[in-house]
Coordinates of C-alpha atoms in Angstrom, one line a residue:
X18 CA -32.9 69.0 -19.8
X19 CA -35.5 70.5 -17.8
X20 CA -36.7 67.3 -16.7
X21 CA -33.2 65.6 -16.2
X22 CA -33.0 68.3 -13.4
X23 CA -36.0 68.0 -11.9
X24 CA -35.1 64.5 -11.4
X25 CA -31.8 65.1 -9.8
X26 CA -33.7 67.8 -7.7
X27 CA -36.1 65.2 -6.4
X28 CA -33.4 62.3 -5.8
X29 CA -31.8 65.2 -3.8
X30 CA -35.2 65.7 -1.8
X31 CA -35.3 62.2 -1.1
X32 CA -31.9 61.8 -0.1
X33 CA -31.8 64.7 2.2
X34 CA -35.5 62.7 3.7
X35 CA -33.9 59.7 4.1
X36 CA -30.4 61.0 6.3
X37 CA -32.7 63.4 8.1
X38 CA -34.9 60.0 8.9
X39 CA -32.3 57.6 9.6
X40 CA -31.0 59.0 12.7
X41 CA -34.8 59.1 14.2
X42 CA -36.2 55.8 12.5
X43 CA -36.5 54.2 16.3
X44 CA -38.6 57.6 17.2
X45 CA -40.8 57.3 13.5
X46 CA -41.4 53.5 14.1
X47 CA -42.5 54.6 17.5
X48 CA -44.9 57.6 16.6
X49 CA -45.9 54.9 13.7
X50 CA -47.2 52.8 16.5
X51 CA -48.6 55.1 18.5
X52 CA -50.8 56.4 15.6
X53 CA -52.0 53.0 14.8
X54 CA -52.8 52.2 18.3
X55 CA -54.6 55.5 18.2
X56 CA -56.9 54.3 15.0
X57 CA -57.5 50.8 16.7
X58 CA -56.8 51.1 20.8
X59 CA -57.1 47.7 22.2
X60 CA -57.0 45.6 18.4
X61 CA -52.9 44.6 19.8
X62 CA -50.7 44.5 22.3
X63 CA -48.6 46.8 24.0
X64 CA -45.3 45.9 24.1
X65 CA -43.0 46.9 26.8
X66 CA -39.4 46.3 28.3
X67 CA -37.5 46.7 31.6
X68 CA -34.9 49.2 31.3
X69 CA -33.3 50.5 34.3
X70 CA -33.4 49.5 37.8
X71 CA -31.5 51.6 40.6
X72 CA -29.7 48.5 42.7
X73 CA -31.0 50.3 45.5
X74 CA -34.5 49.1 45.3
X75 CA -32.9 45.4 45.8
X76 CA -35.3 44.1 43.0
X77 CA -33.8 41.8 40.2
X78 CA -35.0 41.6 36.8
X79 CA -36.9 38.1 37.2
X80 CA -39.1 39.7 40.1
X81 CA -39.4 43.2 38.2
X82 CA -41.0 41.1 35.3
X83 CA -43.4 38.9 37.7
X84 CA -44.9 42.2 39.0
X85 CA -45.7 43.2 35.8
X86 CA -47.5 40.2 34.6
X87 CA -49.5 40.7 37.8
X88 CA -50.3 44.3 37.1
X89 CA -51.1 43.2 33.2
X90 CA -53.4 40.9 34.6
X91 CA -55.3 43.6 36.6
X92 CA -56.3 44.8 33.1
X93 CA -56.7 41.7 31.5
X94 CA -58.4 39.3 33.2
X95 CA -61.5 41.4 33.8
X96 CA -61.4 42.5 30.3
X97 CA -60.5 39.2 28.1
X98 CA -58.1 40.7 26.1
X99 CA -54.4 40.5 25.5
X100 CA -53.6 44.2 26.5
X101 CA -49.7 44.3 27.1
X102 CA -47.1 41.7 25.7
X103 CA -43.6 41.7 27.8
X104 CA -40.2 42.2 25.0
X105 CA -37.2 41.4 26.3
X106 CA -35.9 45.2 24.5
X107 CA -37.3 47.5 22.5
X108 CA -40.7 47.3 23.7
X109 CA -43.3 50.4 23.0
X110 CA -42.9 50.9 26.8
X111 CA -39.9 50.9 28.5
X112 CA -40.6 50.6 32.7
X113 CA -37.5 52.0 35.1
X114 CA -37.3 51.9 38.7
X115 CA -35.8 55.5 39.8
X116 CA -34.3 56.0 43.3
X117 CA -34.4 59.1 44.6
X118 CA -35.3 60.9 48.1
X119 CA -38.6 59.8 47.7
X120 CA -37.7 56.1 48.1
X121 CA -34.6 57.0 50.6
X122 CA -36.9 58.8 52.7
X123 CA -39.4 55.6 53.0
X124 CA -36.2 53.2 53.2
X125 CA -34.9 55.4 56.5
X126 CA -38.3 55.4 58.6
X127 CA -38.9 52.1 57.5
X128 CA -35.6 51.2 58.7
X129 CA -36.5 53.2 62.0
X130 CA -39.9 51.4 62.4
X131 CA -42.0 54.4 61.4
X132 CA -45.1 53.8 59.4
X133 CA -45.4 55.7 56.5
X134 CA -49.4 54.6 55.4
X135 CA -51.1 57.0 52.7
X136 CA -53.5 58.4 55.0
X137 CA -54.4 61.5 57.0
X138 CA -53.7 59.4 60.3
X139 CA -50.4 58.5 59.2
X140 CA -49.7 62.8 58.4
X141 CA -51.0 63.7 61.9
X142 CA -49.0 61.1 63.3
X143 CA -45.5 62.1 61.6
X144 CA -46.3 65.9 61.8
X145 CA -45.9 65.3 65.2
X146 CA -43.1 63.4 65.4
X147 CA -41.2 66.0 63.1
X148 CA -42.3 68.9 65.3
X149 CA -41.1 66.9 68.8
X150 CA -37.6 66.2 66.7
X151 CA -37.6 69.7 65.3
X152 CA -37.6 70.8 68.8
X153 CA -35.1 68.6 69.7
X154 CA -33.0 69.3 67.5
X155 CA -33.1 73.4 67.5
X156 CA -32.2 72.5 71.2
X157 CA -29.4 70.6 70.6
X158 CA -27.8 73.3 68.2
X159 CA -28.1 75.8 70.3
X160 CA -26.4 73.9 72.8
X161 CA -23.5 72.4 71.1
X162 CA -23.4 76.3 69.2
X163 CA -22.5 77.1 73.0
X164 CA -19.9 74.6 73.6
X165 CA -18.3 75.3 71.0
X166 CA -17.7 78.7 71.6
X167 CA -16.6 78.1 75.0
X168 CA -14.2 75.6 73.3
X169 CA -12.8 78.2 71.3
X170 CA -12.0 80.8 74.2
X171 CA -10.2 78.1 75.7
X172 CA -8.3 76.5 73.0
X173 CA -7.3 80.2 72.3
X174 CA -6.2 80.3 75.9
X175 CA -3.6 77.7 75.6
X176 CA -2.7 78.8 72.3
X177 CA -1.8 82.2 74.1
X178 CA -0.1 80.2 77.1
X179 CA 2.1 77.9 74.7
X180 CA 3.1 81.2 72.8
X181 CA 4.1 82.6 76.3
X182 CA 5.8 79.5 77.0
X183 CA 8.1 79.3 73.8
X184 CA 9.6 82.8 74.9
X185 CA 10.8 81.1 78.1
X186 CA 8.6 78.8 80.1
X187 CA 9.1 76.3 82.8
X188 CA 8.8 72.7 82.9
X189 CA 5.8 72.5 85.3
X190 CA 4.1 75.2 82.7
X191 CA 5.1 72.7 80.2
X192 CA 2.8 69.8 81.6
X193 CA 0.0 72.2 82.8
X194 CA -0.5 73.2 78.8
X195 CA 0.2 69.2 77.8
X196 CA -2.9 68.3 80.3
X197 CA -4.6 71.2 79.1
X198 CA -4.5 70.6 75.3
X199 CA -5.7 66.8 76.2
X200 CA -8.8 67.8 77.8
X201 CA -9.5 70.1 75.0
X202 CA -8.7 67.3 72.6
X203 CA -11.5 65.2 74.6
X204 CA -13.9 67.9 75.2
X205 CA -13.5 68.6 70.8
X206 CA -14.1 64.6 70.9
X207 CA -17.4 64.9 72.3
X208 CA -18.4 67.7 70.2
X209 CA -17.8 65.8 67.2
X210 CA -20.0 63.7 68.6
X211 CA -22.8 65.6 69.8
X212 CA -22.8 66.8 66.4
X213 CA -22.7 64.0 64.6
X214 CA -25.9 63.0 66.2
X215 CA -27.9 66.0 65.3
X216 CA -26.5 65.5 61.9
X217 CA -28.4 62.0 62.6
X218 CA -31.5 63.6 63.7
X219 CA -31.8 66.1 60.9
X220 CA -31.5 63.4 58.3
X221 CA -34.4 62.0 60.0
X222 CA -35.8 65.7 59.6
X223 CA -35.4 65.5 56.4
X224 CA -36.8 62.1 55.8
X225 CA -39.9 63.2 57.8
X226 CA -40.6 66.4 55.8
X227 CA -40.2 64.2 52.3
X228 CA -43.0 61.8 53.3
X229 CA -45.2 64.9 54.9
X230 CA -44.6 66.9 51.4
X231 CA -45.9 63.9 49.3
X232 CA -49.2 63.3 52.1
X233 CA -49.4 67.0 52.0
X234 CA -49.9 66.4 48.0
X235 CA -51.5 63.7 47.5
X236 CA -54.0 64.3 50.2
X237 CA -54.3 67.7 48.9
X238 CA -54.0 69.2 52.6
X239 CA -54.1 73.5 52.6
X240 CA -51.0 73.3 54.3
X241 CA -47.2 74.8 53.3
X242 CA -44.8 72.5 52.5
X243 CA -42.1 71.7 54.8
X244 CA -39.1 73.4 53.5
X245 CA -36.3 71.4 54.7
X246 CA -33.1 70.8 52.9
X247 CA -33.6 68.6 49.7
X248 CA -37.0 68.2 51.0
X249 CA -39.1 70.2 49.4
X250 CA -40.9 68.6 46.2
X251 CA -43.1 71.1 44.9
X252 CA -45.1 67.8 43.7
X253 CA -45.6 64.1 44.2
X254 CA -45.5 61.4 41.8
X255 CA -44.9 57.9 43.1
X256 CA -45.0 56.9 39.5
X257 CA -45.1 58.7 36.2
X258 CA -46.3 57.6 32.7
X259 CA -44.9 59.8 30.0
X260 CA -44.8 59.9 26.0
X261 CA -42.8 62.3 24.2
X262 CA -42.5 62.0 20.3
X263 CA -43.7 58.4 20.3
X264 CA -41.0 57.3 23.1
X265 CA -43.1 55.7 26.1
X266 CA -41.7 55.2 29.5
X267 CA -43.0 54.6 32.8
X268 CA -40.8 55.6 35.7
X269 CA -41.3 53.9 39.3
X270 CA -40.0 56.2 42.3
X271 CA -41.6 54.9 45.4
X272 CA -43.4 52.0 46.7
X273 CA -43.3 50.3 50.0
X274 CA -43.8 46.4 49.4
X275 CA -44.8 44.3 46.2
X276 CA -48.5 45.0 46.3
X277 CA -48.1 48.4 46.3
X278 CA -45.6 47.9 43.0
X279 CA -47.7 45.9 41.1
X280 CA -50.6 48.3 41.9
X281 CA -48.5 51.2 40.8
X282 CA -47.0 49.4 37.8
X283 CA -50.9 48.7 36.8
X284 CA -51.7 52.7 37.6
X285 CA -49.1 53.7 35.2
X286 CA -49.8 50.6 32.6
X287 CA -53.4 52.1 32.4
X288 CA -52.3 55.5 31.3
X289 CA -50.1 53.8 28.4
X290 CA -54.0 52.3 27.3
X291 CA -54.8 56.4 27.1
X292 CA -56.8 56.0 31.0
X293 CA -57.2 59.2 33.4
X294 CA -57.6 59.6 36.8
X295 CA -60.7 58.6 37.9
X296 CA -62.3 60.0 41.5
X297 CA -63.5 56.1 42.8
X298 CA -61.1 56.1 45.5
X299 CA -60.8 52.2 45.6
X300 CA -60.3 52.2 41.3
X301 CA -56.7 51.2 40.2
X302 CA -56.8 54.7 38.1
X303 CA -57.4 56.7 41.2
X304 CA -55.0 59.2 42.1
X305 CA -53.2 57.9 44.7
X306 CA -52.5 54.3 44.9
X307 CA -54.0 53.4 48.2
X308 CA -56.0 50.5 47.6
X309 CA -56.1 47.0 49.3
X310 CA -56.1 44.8 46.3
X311 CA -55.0 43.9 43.3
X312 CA -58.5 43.9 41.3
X313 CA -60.0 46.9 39.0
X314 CA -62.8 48.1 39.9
X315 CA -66.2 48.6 37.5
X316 CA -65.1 52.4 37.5
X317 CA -61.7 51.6 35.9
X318 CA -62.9 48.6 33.5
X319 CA -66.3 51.5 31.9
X320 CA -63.1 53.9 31.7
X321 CA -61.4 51.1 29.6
X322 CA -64.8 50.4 27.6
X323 CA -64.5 53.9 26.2
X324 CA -60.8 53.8 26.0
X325 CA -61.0 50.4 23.8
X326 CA -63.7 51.8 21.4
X327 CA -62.6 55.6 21.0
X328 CA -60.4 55.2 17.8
X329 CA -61.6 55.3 14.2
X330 CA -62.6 51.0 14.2
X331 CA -64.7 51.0 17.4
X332 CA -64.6 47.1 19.4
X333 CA -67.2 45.7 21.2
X334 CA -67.4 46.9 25.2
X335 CA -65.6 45.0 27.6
X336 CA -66.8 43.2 30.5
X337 CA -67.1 44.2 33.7
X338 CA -66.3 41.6 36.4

């Protein structure tokens, strides 16, 4: 008897493993993976997928996947090995192009001609243009705060004189208050205006302080932050690598041409092979992704020599070329 219900007691284990698993199989196959890659880093490929892409970036699928060949060849070419794998879907990695201000901020100097270089030339440069807009700007409130009080004293005015004029007023009153309301109407016309482009300017503002906030960050200036509306980061990540319970994704927020993407897209492909930040400044795994080319450097392939031989079945060091 005893043992008849231990048997329904273990059935009744198993069961309630199994529909506590099922929900989460895609997250255990995943953490399954990541533990094996963690025994024997290097021994197969990761796999990875596209997954979203903001239309805003104006980058199809087709050319999404040809820049990631070209960043998987960063890392494999030097190194021999087959290192990533592209899946059409359920890859270990899944890559996503993200738009927000970071990328609209870019997109609206670029627009405007402004370079926006990762340098402290480039910082020095747009600090001043913000502080000559800035300026500019605080001017043109101030002004158009003026008009549009005197605007108001004189709308209430005629609103005074038409009042009058409903008790018992005379035709030529009449057509003194209609010409009087239509050059208010105008005058409120250019206001609109004036305002609207200020409202132009501080998006540019706004635009400005974005790109100063990530140079301020990832030039590690001792300055404050510029504290604009929505433009504020706190930090800077052009692109970010993250894992969480076996689920891999690499998120792509900023980039200004396809060299740059494919550099990033190799940055963040490196971390998925376990890789750090590394302080060569020309390196692919360097903090910010200012290089000129397209080629790791002997820094980045030692750093993938200990990467490919830390699990428990070491392989032989890669080469360095």
């Amino acid at each position: 008897m005893l043992r008849f219900i231990g048997g329904i007691l273990l059935i009744a284990v198993m069961a309630g493993a199994w529909y506590a698993a099922y929900p989460n199989k895609a997250r255990i196959r995943a953490i399954v993976r990541v533990m094996k890659r963690k025994a024997a880093p290097c021994a197969a490929p990761i796999t990875y997928s596209i997954g979203c892409i903001d239309p805003r970036f104006g980058i199809p699928v087709d050319t999404l996947s040809d820049d990631l060949k070209n960043a998987e060849a960063v890392w494999e070419e030097p190194s021999h090995r087959n290192l990533f794998e592209y899946q059409q879907s359920g890859g270990d990695v899944t890559v996503n192009l993200i738009y927000d201000n970071r990328q609209a901020s870019a997109d609206k100097l670029k627009a405007m001609g402004i370079r926006t270089d990762q340098g402290r030339a480039s910082y020095d440069a747009l600090k001043a243009r913000y502080n000559a807009l800035l300026a500019q700007v605080d001017s043109e409130l101030a002004k158009n705060a003026a008009q549009l009080a005197a605007y108001k004293r004189r709308e209430a005015a005629v609103n005074t004189g038409v009042r009058r004029w409903n008790r018992g007023g005379s035709d030529a009153e009449f057509r003194r208050l209609q010409a009087r309301k239509a050059a208010l109407a105008r005058e409120f016309a250019g206001i609109k205006s004036r305002e609207n482009t200020v409202n132009a300017h501080i998006d540019t503002l706004n635009a400005l302080a974005t790109v100063l906030n990530r140079l301020i960050v990832q030039l590690n200036l001792n300055v404050a932050q510029y504290n604009r509306a929505g433009a504020s980061l706190g930090s800077f990540e052009a692109g970010y690598y993250r894992i969480s319970w076996g689920i891999q994704e690499i998120d792509i927020y900023e980039f200004t041409n396809r060299m740059q993407l494919t550099r990033l897209l190799a940055h963040e492909l490196g971390h998925a092979l376990g890789l750090d930040h590394l302080s060569d400044p020309e390196a692919v795994m360097y903090k910010i992704n200012r290089g000129a080319d397209l080629k790791a450097t002997g820094t980045d392939i030692s750093e993938l020599n200990k990467a490919c031989s830390s699990g428990l079945f070491r392989h032989q060091a890669l080469d360095s070329q």
